[in-house]
PDB file of C-alpha atoms in Angstrom:
ATOM      1  CA  MET I   1      43.987 -27.487  -7.650  1.00 41.00           C
ATOM      2  CA  LYS I   2      47.423 -26.403  -6.641  1.00 36.00           C
ATOM      3  CA  SER I   3      47.165 -23.413  -8.948  1.00 39.00           C
ATOM      4  CA  LEU I   4      43.808 -22.493  -7.358  1.00 39.00           C
ATOM      5  CA  LEU I   5      45.219 -22.594  -3.796  1.00 39.00           C
ATOM      6  CA  LEU I   6      48.104 -20.316  -5.008  1.00 36.00           C
ATOM      7  CA  LEU I   7      45.685 -17.866  -6.530  1.00 38.00           C
ATOM      8  CA  LEU I   8      43.647 -17.802  -3.379  1.00 38.00           C
ATOM      9  CA  GLY I   9      46.825 -17.252  -1.303  1.00 42.00           C
ATOM     10  CA  VAL I  10      47.695 -14.241  -3.532  1.00 35.00           C
ATOM     11  CA  LEU I  11      44.119 -12.757  -3.136  1.00 36.00           C
ATOM     12  CA  LEU I  12      43.922 -13.221   0.557  1.00 40.00           C
ATOM     13  CA  SER I  13      47.189 -12.098   1.496  1.00 38.00           C
ATOM     14  CA  PRO I  14      46.648  -8.404   1.327  1.00 39.00           C
ATOM     15  CA  MET I  15      43.585  -8.945   3.632  1.00 40.00           C
ATOM     16  CA  LEU I  16      45.696 -10.928   6.069  1.00 38.00           C
ATOM     17  CA  SER I  17      48.583  -8.472   6.019  1.00 37.00           C
ATOM     18  CA  SER I  18      46.227  -5.512   6.478  1.00 48.00           C
ATOM     19  CA  ASP I  19      44.629  -7.062   9.721  1.00 53.00           C
ATOM     20  CA  LYS I  20      48.142  -7.801  11.033  1.00 57.00           C
ATOM     21  CA  ASP I  21      49.305  -4.229  10.371  1.00 69.00           C
ATOM     22  CA  ILE I  22      46.335  -2.473  12.089  1.00 80.00           C
ATOM     23  CA  GLN I  23      47.629  -0.140  14.783  1.00 85.00           C
ATOM     24  CA  LYS I  24      46.972  -1.390  18.258  1.00 95.00           C
ATOM     25  CA  VAL I  25      45.117   1.325  20.036  1.00 98.00           C
ATOM     26  CA  PHE I  26      43.917   2.339  23.543  1.00 99.00           C
ATOM     27  CA  ASP I  27      41.410   5.212  23.316  1.00 99.00           C
ATOM     28  CA  VAL I  28      41.424   6.939  26.717  1.00 99.00           C
ATOM     29  CA  HIS I  29      38.687   9.631  25.800  1.00 99.00           C
ATOM     30  CA  LEU I  30      35.539   8.397  24.473  1.00 98.00           C
ATOM     31  CA  HIS I  31      31.876   9.271  24.816  1.00 98.00           C
ATOM     32  CA  GLY I  32      28.650   7.850  23.903  1.00 97.00           C
ATOM     33  CA  SER I  33      27.115   7.992  20.503  1.00 97.00           C
ATOM     34  CA  SER I  34      23.641   8.259  18.947  1.00 95.00           C
ATOM     35  CA  ASP I  35      24.549   5.298  16.878  1.00 96.00           C
ATOM     36  CA  VAL I  36      26.366   2.795  19.167  1.00 96.00           C
ATOM     37  CA  PRO I  37      26.793  -0.011  16.666  1.00 96.00           C
ATOM     38  CA  ALA I  38      28.357   2.058  14.057  1.00 97.00           C
ATOM     39  CA  GLN I  39      30.648   3.757  16.553  1.00 98.00           C
ATOM     40  CA  LEU I  40      31.790   0.360  17.990  1.00 98.00           C
ATOM     41  CA  ALA I  41      32.358  -1.147  14.393  1.00 97.00           C
ATOM     42  CA  ALA I  42      34.508   1.812  13.531  1.00 98.00           C
ATOM     43  CA  LEU I  43      36.663   1.549  16.684  1.00 98.00           C
ATOM     44  CA  GLU I  44      37.065  -2.104  16.346  1.00 97.00           C
ATOM     45  CA  GLN I  45      37.986  -1.887  12.706  1.00 97.00           C
ATOM     46  CA  ALA I  46      40.582   0.843  13.252  1.00 98.00           C
ATOM     47  CA  GLY I  47      42.312  -1.426  16.085  1.00 97.00           C
ATOM     48  CA  VAL I  48      40.912  -0.093  19.339  1.00 98.00           C
ATOM     49  CA  HIS I  49      41.218  -2.938  21.789  1.00 98.00           C
ATOM     50  CA  ARG I  50      40.717  -0.916  24.962  1.00 98.00           C
ATOM     51  CA  ALA I  51      38.698   2.239  25.633  1.00 99.00           C
ATOM     52  CA  ALA I  52      37.722   4.532  28.610  1.00 99.00           C
ATOM     53  CA  ILE I  53      34.309   5.748  28.104  1.00 98.00           C
ATOM     54  CA  SER I  54      32.215   8.552  29.848  1.00 98.00           C
ATOM     55  CA  THR I  55      28.719   9.772  29.096  1.00 97.00           C
ATOM     56  CA  SER I  56      25.263   9.775  30.659  1.00 97.00           C
ATOM     57  CA  TRP I  57      24.838   6.962  33.088  1.00 98.00           C
ATOM     58  CA  ASN I  58      22.220   5.184  31.262  1.00 97.00           C
ATOM     59  CA  LEU I  59      23.694   5.454  27.762  1.00 97.00           C
ATOM     60  CA  GLN I  60      27.121   4.262  29.265  1.00 96.00           C
ATOM     61  CA  ASN I  61      25.469   1.279  30.650  1.00 95.00           C
ATOM     62  CA  SER I  62      24.214   0.299  27.283  1.00 95.00           C
ATOM     63  CA  TYR I  63      27.816  -0.423  26.244  1.00 97.00           C
ATOM     64  CA  ARG I  64      28.287  -3.124  28.546  1.00 95.00           C
ATOM     65  CA  GLY I  65      28.663  -6.537  26.794  1.00 91.00           C
ATOM     66  CA  LYS I  66      28.038  -5.135  23.404  1.00 90.00           C
ATOM     67  CA  SER I  67      31.754  -5.270  22.033  1.00 94.00           C
ATOM     68  CA  LYS I  68      34.951  -7.061  22.038  1.00 95.00           C
ATOM     69  CA  ILE I  69      36.673  -4.000  23.029  1.00 98.00           C
ATOM     70  CA  ASN I  70      37.663  -3.933  26.791  1.00 98.00           C
ATOM     71  CA  PHE I  71      35.842  -0.851  28.139  1.00 98.00           C
ATOM     72  CA  LEU I  72      36.606   0.983  31.220  1.00 98.00           C
ATOM     73  CA  TYR I  73      33.644   2.972  32.656  1.00 99.00           C
ATOM     74  CA  GLY I  74      33.868   6.361  33.988  1.00 99.00           C
ATOM     75  CA  LEU I  75      31.607   8.853  36.131  1.00 99.00           C
ATOM     76  CA  MET I  76      30.889  12.148  34.329  1.00 98.00           C
ATOM     77  CA  PHE I  77      30.090  15.139  36.626  1.00 98.00           C
ATOM     78  CA  PRO I  78      29.381  17.712  37.734  1.00 99.00           C
ATOM     79  CA  CYS I  79      26.715  18.131  35.135  1.00 98.00           C
ATOM     80  CA  PRO I  80      25.533  21.740  34.330  1.00 98.00           C
ATOM     81  CA  ASN I  81      21.829  21.792  35.040  1.00 97.00           C
ATOM     82  CA  GLY I  82      21.924  18.108  35.251  1.00 97.00           C
ATOM     83  CA  HIS I  83      22.882  17.578  31.653  1.00 97.00           C
ATOM     84  CA  VAL I  84      25.810  16.268  29.619  1.00 97.00           C
ATOM     85  CA  PRO I  85      27.364  19.025  27.648  1.00 96.00           C
ATOM     86  CA  TYR I  86      26.515  19.079  23.937  1.00 95.00           C
ATOM     87  CA  SER I  87      24.248  16.103  23.860  1.00 94.00           C
ATOM     88  CA  LEU I  88      22.270  17.525  26.862  1.00 95.00           C
ATOM     89  CA  GLN I  89      21.073  14.080  27.880  1.00 95.00           C
ATOM     90  CA  PRO I  90      20.447  13.854  31.676  1.00 97.00           C
ATOM     91  CA  CYS I  91      23.668  12.678  33.308  1.00 97.00           C
ATOM     92  CA  PHE I  92      21.837  10.749  35.892  1.00 96.00           C
ATOM     93  CA  PRO I  93      18.278   9.234  35.983  1.00 94.00           C
ATOM     94  CA  ASN I  94      17.044  11.573  38.679  1.00 93.00           C
ATOM     95  CA  GLY I  95      18.399  14.654  36.973  1.00 95.00           C
ATOM     96  CA  GLN I  96      20.864  15.740  39.528  1.00 97.00           C
ATOM     97  CA  ASP I  97      24.169  17.745  38.889  1.00 98.00           C
ATOM     98  CA  TRP I  98      26.072  15.803  41.420  1.00 99.00           C
ATOM     99  CA  PRO I  99      25.890  12.156  42.184  1.00 98.00           C
ATOM    100  CA  SER I 100      25.771  11.331  45.862  1.00 98.00           C
ATOM    101  CA  LEU I 101      29.179  10.072  47.456  1.00 98.00           C
ATOM    102  CA  HIS I 102      27.405   7.061  48.992  1.00 98.00           C
ATOM    103  CA  TRP I 103      26.080   6.142  45.621  1.00 98.00           C
ATOM    104  CA  VAL I 104      29.393   6.653  43.904  1.00 99.00           C
ATOM    105  CA  GLU I 105      31.138   4.261  46.332  1.00 99.00           C
ATOM    106  CA  GLU I 106      28.529   1.646  46.142  1.00 99.00           C
ATOM    107  CA  GLN I 107      28.988   1.622  42.303  1.00 98.00           C
ATOM    108  CA  ILE I 108      32.788   1.525  42.740  1.00 98.00           C
ATOM    109  CA  LYS I 109      32.397  -1.516  44.951  1.00 98.00           C
ATOM    110  CA  ALA I 110      30.015  -3.036  42.545  1.00 98.00           C
ATOM    111  CA  GLY I 111      32.722  -2.869  39.766  1.00 98.00           C
ATOM    112  CA  LYS I 112      30.761  -0.246  37.730  1.00 98.00           C
ATOM    113  CA  ILE I 113      33.035   2.638  37.820  1.00 99.00           C
ATOM    114  CA  ASP I 114      36.780   2.319  36.733  1.00 99.00           C
ATOM    115  CA  PHE I 115      37.607   6.034  36.942  1.00 99.00           C
ATOM    116  CA  LEU I 116      36.169   9.371  37.608  1.00 99.00           C
ATOM    117  CA  GLY I 117      35.779  11.630  34.617  1.00 98.00           C
ATOM    118  CA  GLU I 118      35.217  13.430  32.507  1.00 98.00           C
ATOM    119  CA  ILE I 119      35.348  15.827  35.369  1.00 99.00           C
ATOM    120  CA  LEU I 120      33.354  18.800  33.923  1.00 98.00           C
ATOM    121  CA  SER I 121      34.403  21.462  36.495  1.00 99.00           C
ATOM    122  CA  GLN I 122      35.257  23.886  33.895  1.00 98.00           C
ATOM    123  CA  TYR I 123      31.740  23.557  32.338  1.00 98.00           C
ATOM    124  CA  TYR I 124      30.086  23.855  35.727  1.00 98.00           C
ATOM    125  CA  GLY I 125      31.985  27.107  36.469  1.00 98.00           C
ATOM    126  CA  ILE I 126      34.279  26.024  39.208  1.00 99.00           C
ATOM    127  CA  SER I 127      37.937  25.149  39.609  1.00 99.00           C
ATOM    128  CA  SER I 128      39.203  21.517  39.172  1.00 99.00           C
ATOM    129  CA  SER I 129      40.457  21.749  42.808  1.00 99.00           C
ATOM    130  CA  ASP I 130      37.010  23.170  44.301  1.00 99.00           C
ATOM    131  CA  SER I 131      36.239  22.045  47.636  1.00 99.00           C
ATOM    132  CA  LEU I 132      33.010  20.472  46.297  1.00 99.00           C
ATOM    133  CA  LEU I 133      35.197  17.935  44.278  1.00 99.00           C
ATOM    134  CA  LEU I 134      37.731  16.964  46.981  1.00 99.00           C
ATOM    135  CA  PRO I 135      35.524  14.295  48.543  1.00 99.00           C
ATOM    136  CA  TYR I 136      35.148  12.383  45.254  1.00 99.00           C
ATOM    137  CA  TYR I 137      38.969  12.720  44.704  1.00 99.00           C
ATOM    138  CA  ALA I 138      39.352  11.160  48.132  1.00 99.00           C
ATOM    139  CA  LEU I 139      37.205   8.325  47.132  1.00 98.00           C
ATOM    140  CA  ALA I 140      39.199   7.885  43.899  1.00 99.00           C
ATOM    141  CA  GLU I 141      42.453   7.921  45.854  1.00 98.00           C
ATOM    142  CA  ARG I 142      41.194   5.403  48.387  1.00 98.00           C
ATOM    143  CA  TYR I 143      40.083   2.838  45.644  1.00 98.00           C
ATOM    144  CA  ASN I 144      42.873   3.782  43.397  1.00 98.00           C
ATOM    145  CA  LEU I 145      40.853   4.924  40.529  1.00 99.00           C
ATOM    146  CA  PRO I 146      42.286   7.408  37.998  1.00 99.00           C
ATOM    147  CA  VAL I 147      40.801  10.789  37.487  1.00 99.00           C
ATOM    148  CA  GLY I 148      40.501  12.419  34.056  1.00 99.00           C
ATOM    149  CA  ILE I 149      39.676  16.403  33.946  1.00 99.00           C
ATOM    150  CA  HIS I 150      38.448  18.425  31.232  1.00 99.00           C
ATOM    151  CA  THR I 151      41.011  21.269  30.295  1.00 99.00           C
ATOM    152  CA  GLY I 152      41.291  23.775  27.465  1.00 98.00           C
ATOM    153  CA  GLY I 153      38.478  25.255  25.508  1.00 95.00           C
ATOM    154  CA  ALA I 154      35.056  24.154  24.377  1.00 94.00           C
ATOM    155  CA  GLY I 155      33.071  23.979  21.142  1.00 91.00           C
ATOM    156  CA  PRO I 156      29.953  25.744  20.354  1.00 91.00           C
ATOM    157  CA  ASN I 157      26.503  24.891  21.621  1.00 92.00           C
ATOM    158  CA  HIS I 158      27.819  23.199  24.710  1.00 96.00           C
ATOM    159  CA  GLY I 159      24.858  24.088  26.883  1.00 93.00           C
ATOM    160  CA  ALA I 160      26.966  25.062  30.050  1.00 96.00           C
ATOM    161  CA  PRO I 161      25.953  28.624  30.950  1.00 96.00           C
ATOM    162  CA  ASN I 162      28.657  28.869  33.718  1.00 97.00           C
ATOM    163  CA  PHE I 163      31.448  27.662  31.422  1.00 97.00           C
ATOM    164  CA  LYS I 164      34.743  29.682  32.066  1.00 97.00           C
ATOM    165  CA  GLU I 165      37.496  29.620  29.518  1.00 96.00           C
ATOM    166  CA  GLU I 166      40.161  30.702  32.302  1.00 97.00           C
ATOM    167  CA  LEU I 167      39.375  27.637  34.369  1.00 98.00           C
ATOM    168  CA  GLY I 168      40.748  25.484  31.545  1.00 98.00           C
ATOM    169  CA  SER I 169      44.425  25.748  32.761  1.00 99.00           C
ATOM    170  CA  PRO I 170      45.931  22.587  34.416  1.00 99.00           C
ATOM    171  CA  LEU I 171      47.509  24.982  36.878  1.00 99.00           C
ATOM    172  CA  HIS I 172      44.202  24.736  38.679  1.00 99.00           C
ATOM    173  CA  PHE I 173      45.256  21.127  39.541  1.00 99.00           C
ATOM    174  CA  GLU I 174      47.900  22.153  41.977  1.00 98.00           C
ATOM    175  CA  LYS I 175      45.610  22.015  45.008  1.00 98.00           C
ATOM    176  CA  LEU I 176      44.057  18.744  44.309  1.00 98.00           C
ATOM    177  CA  LEU I 177      47.645  17.274  43.578  1.00 99.00           C
ATOM    178  CA  SER I 178      49.029  18.515  46.872  1.00 98.00           C
ATOM    179  CA  THR I 179      45.959  17.365  48.850  1.00 98.00           C
ATOM    180  CA  PHE I 180      46.031  13.823  47.281  1.00 98.00           C
ATOM    181  CA  PRO I 181      49.637  13.077  46.339  1.00 97.00           C
ATOM    182  CA  LYS I 182      48.789   9.407  45.540  1.00 97.00           C
ATOM    183  CA  LEU I 183      45.987  10.207  43.099  1.00 98.00           C
ATOM    184  CA  LYS I 184      46.411   9.252  39.438  1.00 98.00           C
ATOM    185  CA  VAL I 185      45.360  12.104  37.226  1.00 99.00           C
ATOM    186  CA  TRP I 186      45.163  12.872  33.704  1.00 98.00           C
ATOM    187  CA  ILE I 187      44.793  15.929  31.831  1.00 99.00           C
ATOM    188  CA  MET I 188      42.146  15.584  29.214  1.00 99.00           C
ATOM    189  CA  HIS I 189      43.156  17.372  25.886  1.00 99.00           C
ATOM    190  CA  ALA I 190      46.518  17.855  27.246  1.00 99.00           C
ATOM    191  CA  GLY I 191      45.613  21.507  28.249  1.00 98.00           C
ATOM    192  CA  ASP I 192      44.594  22.491  24.685  1.00 98.00           C
ATOM    193  CA  SER I 193      45.580  25.982  24.424  1.00 97.00           C
ATOM    194  CA  TYR I 194      47.067  25.825  27.996  1.00 99.00           C
ATOM    195  CA  TYR I 195      49.438  23.064  26.885  1.00 99.00           C
ATOM    196  CA  SER I 196      52.432  24.828  28.423  1.00 99.00           C
ATOM    197  CA  ASP I 197      50.649  24.617  31.737  1.00 99.00           C
ATOM    198  CA  ALA I 198      50.116  20.947  31.232  1.00 99.00           C
ATOM    199  CA  ILE I 199      53.810  20.517  30.499  1.00 99.00           C
ATOM    200  CA  SER I 200      54.622  22.464  33.822  1.00 99.00           C
ATOM    201  CA  ILE I 201      52.292  20.381  35.943  1.00 99.00           C
ATOM    202  CA  MET I 202      53.498  17.090  34.484  1.00 99.00           C
ATOM    203  CA  THR I 203      57.084  17.930  34.903  1.00 98.00           C
ATOM    204  CA  GLN I 204      56.439  18.568  38.557  1.00 98.00           C
ATOM    205  CA  ASN I 205      54.146  15.676  39.196  1.00 98.00           C
ATOM    206  CA  GLU I 206      55.118  12.215  37.793  1.00 97.00           C
ATOM    207  CA  GLN I 207      51.743  10.648  38.608  1.00 97.00           C
ATOM    208  CA  VAL I 208      50.052  13.027  36.050  1.00 99.00           C
ATOM    209  CA  TYR I 209      49.512  11.857  32.429  1.00 99.00           C
ATOM    210  CA  ALA I 210      47.575  13.559  29.731  1.00 99.00           C
ATOM    211  CA  ASP I 211      45.514  12.522  26.623  1.00 99.00           C
ATOM    212  CA  ILE I 212      46.023  14.399  23.362  1.00 99.00           C
ATOM    213  CA  SER I 213      42.417  14.167  22.206  1.00 99.00           C
ATOM    214  CA  VAL I 214      41.232  17.293  20.085  1.00 98.00           C
ATOM    215  CA  LEU I 215      44.707  18.328  19.495  1.00 99.00           C
ATOM    216  CA  SER I 216      45.147  15.256  17.408  1.00 99.00           C
ATOM    217  CA  ASN I 217      41.982  15.798  15.563  1.00 99.00           C
ATOM    218  CA  PRO I 218      42.925  17.265  12.119  1.00 98.00           C
ATOM    219  CA  ALA I 219      39.273  18.535  11.859  1.00 98.00           C
ATOM    220  CA  ILE I 220      39.797  20.774  14.745  1.00 98.00           C
ATOM    221  CA  VAL I 221      43.658  21.505  15.106  1.00 98.00           C
ATOM    222  CA  SER I 222      46.090  21.979  12.166  1.00 98.00           C
ATOM    223  CA  ALA I 223      48.787  19.417  11.473  1.00 98.00           C
ATOM    224  CA  ASP I 224      51.523  22.180  12.045  1.00 98.00           C
ATOM    225  CA  ARG I 225      50.057  23.223  15.463  1.00 99.00           C
ATOM    226  CA  PHE I 226      49.552  19.678  16.631  1.00 99.00           C
ATOM    227  CA  ALA I 227      53.261  19.009  15.567  1.00 99.00           C
ATOM    228  CA  ALA I 228      54.437  22.062  17.330  1.00 99.00           C
ATOM    229  CA  ILE I 229      52.683  20.962  20.613  1.00 99.00           C
ATOM    230  CA  MET I 230      53.828  17.559  20.437  1.00 99.00           C
ATOM    231  CA  SER I 231      57.317  18.611  20.027  1.00 99.00           C
ATOM    232  CA  ALA I 232      57.002  20.674  23.200  1.00 99.00           C
ATOM    233  CA  PHE I 233      55.868  17.686  25.047  1.00 99.00           C
ATOM    234  CA  MET I 234      58.588  15.520  23.729  1.00 99.00           C
ATOM    235  CA  GLU I 235      61.244  18.094  24.473  1.00 99.00           C
ATOM    236  CA  ALA I 236      59.994  18.264  27.997  1.00 99.00           C
ATOM    237  CA  GLY I 237      60.692  14.451  28.378  1.00 98.00           C
ATOM    238  CA  LEU I 238      57.151  13.496  28.569  1.00 99.00           C
ATOM    239  CA  GLU I 239      56.801  10.734  25.935  1.00 99.00           C
ATOM    240  CA  ASP I 240      55.974   8.158  28.505  1.00 99.00           C
ATOM    241  CA  ARG I 241      52.800  10.034  29.830  1.00 99.00           C
ATOM    242  CA  LEU I 242      50.989  10.936  26.726  1.00 99.00           C
ATOM    243  CA  MET I 243      47.963   8.986  25.639  1.00 99.00           C
ATOM    244  CA  PHE I 244      45.788   8.412  22.484  1.00 99.00           C
ATOM    245  CA  GLY I 245      42.154   9.813  22.680  1.00 99.00           C
ATOM    246  CA  THR I 246      39.577  10.675  19.942  1.00 99.00           C
ATOM    247  CA  ASP I 247      36.930  12.457  21.981  1.00 98.00           C
ATOM    248  CA  ASN I 248      34.691  10.892  19.417  1.00 98.00           C
ATOM    249  CA  GLY I 249      36.643  12.320  16.518  1.00 98.00           C
ATOM    250  CA  ASP I 250      37.188   9.896  13.487  1.00 98.00           C
ATOM    251  CA  VAL I 251      39.490   7.418  14.848  1.00 98.00           C
ATOM    252  CA  ARG I 252      41.319   6.620  11.600  1.00 98.00           C
ATOM    253  CA  GLN I 253      41.968  10.328  10.918  1.00 98.00           C
ATOM    254  CA  VAL I 254      43.375  10.805  14.568  1.00 99.00           C
ATOM    255  CA  ILE I 255      45.679   7.765  14.160  1.00 98.00           C
ATOM    256  CA  ALA I 256      46.850   9.006  10.760  1.00 98.00           C
ATOM    257  CA  ALA I 257      47.730  12.441  12.547  1.00 99.00           C
ATOM    258  CA  ILE I 258      49.911  10.773  14.938  1.00 99.00           C
ATOM    259  CA  ASN I 259      51.598   8.503  12.418  1.00 98.00           C
ATOM    260  CA  GLY I 260      52.282  11.664  10.465  1.00 98.00           C
ATOM    261  CA  LEU I 261      54.487  13.080  13.080  1.00 99.00           C
ATOM    262  CA  THR I 262      57.854  12.122  11.392  1.00 98.00           C
ATOM    263  CA  PHE I 263      59.949  13.112  14.300  1.00 98.00           C
ATOM    264  CA  LEU I 264      58.338  10.249  16.346  1.00 99.00           C
ATOM    265  CA  SER I 265      59.777   6.833  16.301  1.00 98.00           C
ATOM    266  CA  LYS I 266      57.625   3.761  15.942  1.00 98.00           C
ATOM    267  CA  LYS I 267      58.506   3.032  19.662  1.00 98.00           C
ATOM    268  CA  GLN I 268      57.384   6.561  20.705  1.00 99.00           C
ATOM    269  CA  LYS I 269      54.043   6.086  18.697  1.00 99.00           C
ATOM    270  CA  ASP I 270      53.282   2.862  20.304  1.00 98.00           C
ATOM    271  CA  LYS I 271      53.810   4.437  23.722  1.00 99.00           C
ATOM    272  CA  ILE I 272      51.143   6.940  22.777  1.00 99.00           C
ATOM    273  CA  PHE I 273      48.838   4.515  21.165  1.00 99.00           C
ATOM    274  CA  PHE I 274      48.550   2.119  23.868  1.00 98.00           C
ATOM    275  CA  GLN I 275      51.613   1.321  26.045  1.00 98.00           C
ATOM    276  CA  ASN I 276      51.382   4.674  28.346  1.00 99.00           C
ATOM    277  CA  ALA I 277      47.620   4.152  28.953  1.00 99.00           C
ATOM    278  CA  ALA I 278      47.875   0.375  29.782  1.00 98.00           C
ATOM    279  CA  ARG I 279      50.494   1.368  32.463  1.00 98.00           C
ATOM    280  CA  PHE I 280      48.354   4.209  33.636  1.00 98.00           C
ATOM    281  CA  PHE I 281      45.103   2.406  34.066  1.00 98.00           C
ATOM    282  CA  ALA I 282      46.754  -0.773  35.502  1.00 94.00           C
ATOM    283  CA  GLU I 283      45.774  -1.498  39.041  1.00 66.00           C
TER     284      GLU I 283
END
């Protein structure tokens, strides 16, 4: 009997240690999936314990109460021709491009909106500081909600006819940041090809964070380029404001890409994986 118990202990120990060694992760850039159960299972198995999701309103609501992941729920807008880019689902049940301010405030009060984003200003063909967006930013500042704004480029077949590449620079944030100095803003994709502009904005505005989704996806960005961009952020002293995000990429590959940055310490990686996001989204 004693020998049997020892054998079981040996057999089970790798499984126990592997659970213990799973990297704790806060994914701040997640969208809906056509296979929600499979998506949730993959995230949970990879160690994702919190996530910020934004997608069509109806699909987003279907995530509530479905997982042990602690979800934060966003508000994706403005929607080109009323649709979510790529999936082309209607953003809102009535097909509008923009939600009414009254409705947004009611959802905030009801606890159904935790952040504004992904702000699709670039897909819509307007600046992230366009006057049409300012009333929504005012609401976010009033209720202390973070705002996540798309930056950089876009993939093919996004279905947004007014998309403008030049609107992807975080330098377009300058007006909104000066108008709403208390607003918590994060640069989605860390500026992508405009990462140097993201660094400039972040060094001037301590309330601005960035997620490194897309950049950290080895299926899109090479390891060498990712390392060079991350080195630039680190050299700028921004390790406390970079956050993990998958943008629906393979979560294990994205985690591995970050772990592959040999110039980062374990402490720095933990900041990126979850600590910075926990602080940013704290009330």
